[in-house]
Short mmCIF file of C-alpha atoms in Angstrom, two decimals:
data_model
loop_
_atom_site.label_atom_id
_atom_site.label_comp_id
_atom_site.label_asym_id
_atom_site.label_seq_id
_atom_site.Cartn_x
_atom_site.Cartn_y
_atom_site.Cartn_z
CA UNK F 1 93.39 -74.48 73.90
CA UNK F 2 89.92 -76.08 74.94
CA UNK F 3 89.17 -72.89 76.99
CA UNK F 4 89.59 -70.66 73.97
CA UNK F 5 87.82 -72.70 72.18
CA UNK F 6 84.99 -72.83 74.60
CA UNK F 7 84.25 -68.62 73.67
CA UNK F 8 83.87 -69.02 69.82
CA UNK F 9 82.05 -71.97 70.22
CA UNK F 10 79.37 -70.46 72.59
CA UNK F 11 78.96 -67.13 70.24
CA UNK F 12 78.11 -69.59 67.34
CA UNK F 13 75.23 -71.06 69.19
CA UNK F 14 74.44 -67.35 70.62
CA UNK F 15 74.97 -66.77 66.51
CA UNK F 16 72.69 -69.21 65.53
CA UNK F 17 70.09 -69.26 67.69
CA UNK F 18 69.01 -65.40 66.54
CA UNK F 19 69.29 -66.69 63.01
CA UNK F 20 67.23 -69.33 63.25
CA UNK F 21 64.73 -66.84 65.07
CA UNK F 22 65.54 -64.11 62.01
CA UNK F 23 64.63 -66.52 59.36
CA UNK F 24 61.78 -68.33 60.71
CA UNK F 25 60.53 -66.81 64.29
CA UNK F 26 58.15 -64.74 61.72
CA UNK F 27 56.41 -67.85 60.98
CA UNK F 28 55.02 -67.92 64.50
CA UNK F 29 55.12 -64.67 65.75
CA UNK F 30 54.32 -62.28 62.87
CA UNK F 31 52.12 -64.91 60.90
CA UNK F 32 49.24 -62.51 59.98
CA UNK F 33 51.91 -59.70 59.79
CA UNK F 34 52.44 -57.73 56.21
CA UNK F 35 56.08 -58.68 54.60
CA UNK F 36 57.70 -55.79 55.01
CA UNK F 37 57.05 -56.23 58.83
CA UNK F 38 58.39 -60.13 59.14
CA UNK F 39 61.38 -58.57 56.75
CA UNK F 40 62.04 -55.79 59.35
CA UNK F 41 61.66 -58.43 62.34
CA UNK F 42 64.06 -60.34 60.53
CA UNK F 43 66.68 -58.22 59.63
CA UNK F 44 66.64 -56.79 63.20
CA UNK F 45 67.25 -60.40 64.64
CA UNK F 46 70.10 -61.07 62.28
CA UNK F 47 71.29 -57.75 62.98
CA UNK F 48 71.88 -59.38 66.40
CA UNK F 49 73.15 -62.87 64.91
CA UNK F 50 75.98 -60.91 63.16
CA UNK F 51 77.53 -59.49 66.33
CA UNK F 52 77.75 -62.58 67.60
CA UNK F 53 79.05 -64.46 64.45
CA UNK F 54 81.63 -61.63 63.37
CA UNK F 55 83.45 -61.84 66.87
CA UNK F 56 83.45 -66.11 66.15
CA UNK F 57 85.02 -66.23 63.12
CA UNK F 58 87.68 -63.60 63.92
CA UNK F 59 88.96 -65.86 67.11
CA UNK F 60 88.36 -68.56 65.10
CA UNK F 61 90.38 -67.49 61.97
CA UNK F 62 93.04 -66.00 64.61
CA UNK F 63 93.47 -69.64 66.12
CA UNK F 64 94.60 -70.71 62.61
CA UNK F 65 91.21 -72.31 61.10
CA UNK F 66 90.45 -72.09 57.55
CA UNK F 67 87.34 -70.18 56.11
CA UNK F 68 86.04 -73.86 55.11
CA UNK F 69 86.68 -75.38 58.71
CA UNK F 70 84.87 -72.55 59.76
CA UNK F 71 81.97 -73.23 57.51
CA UNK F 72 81.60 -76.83 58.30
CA UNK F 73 81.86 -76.10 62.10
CA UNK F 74 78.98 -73.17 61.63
CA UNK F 75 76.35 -75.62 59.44
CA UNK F 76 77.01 -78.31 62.75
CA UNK F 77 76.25 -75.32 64.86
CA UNK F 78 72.87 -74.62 62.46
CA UNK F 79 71.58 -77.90 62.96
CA UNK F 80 72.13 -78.45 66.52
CA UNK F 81 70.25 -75.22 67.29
CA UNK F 82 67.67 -75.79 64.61
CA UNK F 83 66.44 -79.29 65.59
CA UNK F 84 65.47 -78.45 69.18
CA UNK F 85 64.10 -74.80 67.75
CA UNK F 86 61.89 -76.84 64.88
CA UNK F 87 61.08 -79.87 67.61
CA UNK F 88 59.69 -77.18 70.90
CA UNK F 89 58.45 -73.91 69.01
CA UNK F 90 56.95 -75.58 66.18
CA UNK F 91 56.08 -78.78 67.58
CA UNK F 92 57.24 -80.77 64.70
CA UNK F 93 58.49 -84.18 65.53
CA UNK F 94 61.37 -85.36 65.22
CA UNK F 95 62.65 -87.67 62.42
CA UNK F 96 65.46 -90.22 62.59
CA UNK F 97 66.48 -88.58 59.35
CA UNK F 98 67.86 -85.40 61.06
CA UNK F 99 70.28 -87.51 63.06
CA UNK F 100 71.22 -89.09 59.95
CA UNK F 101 71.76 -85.45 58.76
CA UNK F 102 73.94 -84.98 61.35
CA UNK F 103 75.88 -87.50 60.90
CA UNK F 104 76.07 -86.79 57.56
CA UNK F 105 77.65 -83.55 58.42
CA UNK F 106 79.72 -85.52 61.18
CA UNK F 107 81.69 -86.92 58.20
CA UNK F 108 81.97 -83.20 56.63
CA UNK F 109 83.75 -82.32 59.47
CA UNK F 110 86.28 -85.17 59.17
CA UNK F 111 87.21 -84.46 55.82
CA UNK F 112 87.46 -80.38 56.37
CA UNK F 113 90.00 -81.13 58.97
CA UNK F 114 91.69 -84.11 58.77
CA UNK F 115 94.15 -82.74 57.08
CA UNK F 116 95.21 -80.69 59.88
#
């Protein structure tokens, strides 16, 4: 089981790391860029975030886990990738507050699947 595991789990961080990019790689690459073109640079990106994430969810879903253990699992995912994207592209520190976060989200995961 951990080795299938191991394959959904790496396309979510594949996943998330082009949506982070899609949503705000504009903001440092395209800064001085009209809309339309940090909308088209975005929508390309996620383009490439969705055939990552499609693929996830289906193995995921096929190993028996519910849309909402899926969900959890994927915002867990978001913040793991975003903290070190937000800390080393945009040089923002970090705050003990996003480890509380993640905690926070920790607990979210207990009570999506401890019912299981």
């Amino acid at each position: 089981m951990m080795n299938t595991m191991l394959i959904p789990f790496a396309l979510l961080v594949i996943s998330n790391c082009f949506m982070t990019l899609a949503w705000y790689g504009h903001l440092k690459f395209l800064h001085g860029a009209p809309l339309w073109q940090a909308i088209l640079f975005g929508w390309l990106i996620a383009l490439l975030e969705y055939a990552f994430m499609i693929p996830a969810t289906r193995l995921l879903a096929q190993d028996g886990w519910s849309v909402g253990q899926m969900k959890i699992t994927q915002e867990v995912m978001t913040l793991l990738v975003f903290v070190p994207f937000m800390i080393y592209l945009f040089k923002q520190p970090f705050k003990l507050d996003y480890l509380w976060a993640g905690l926070c989200l920790l607990g979210c995961v207990y009570f999506v699947f401890r019912s299981q």
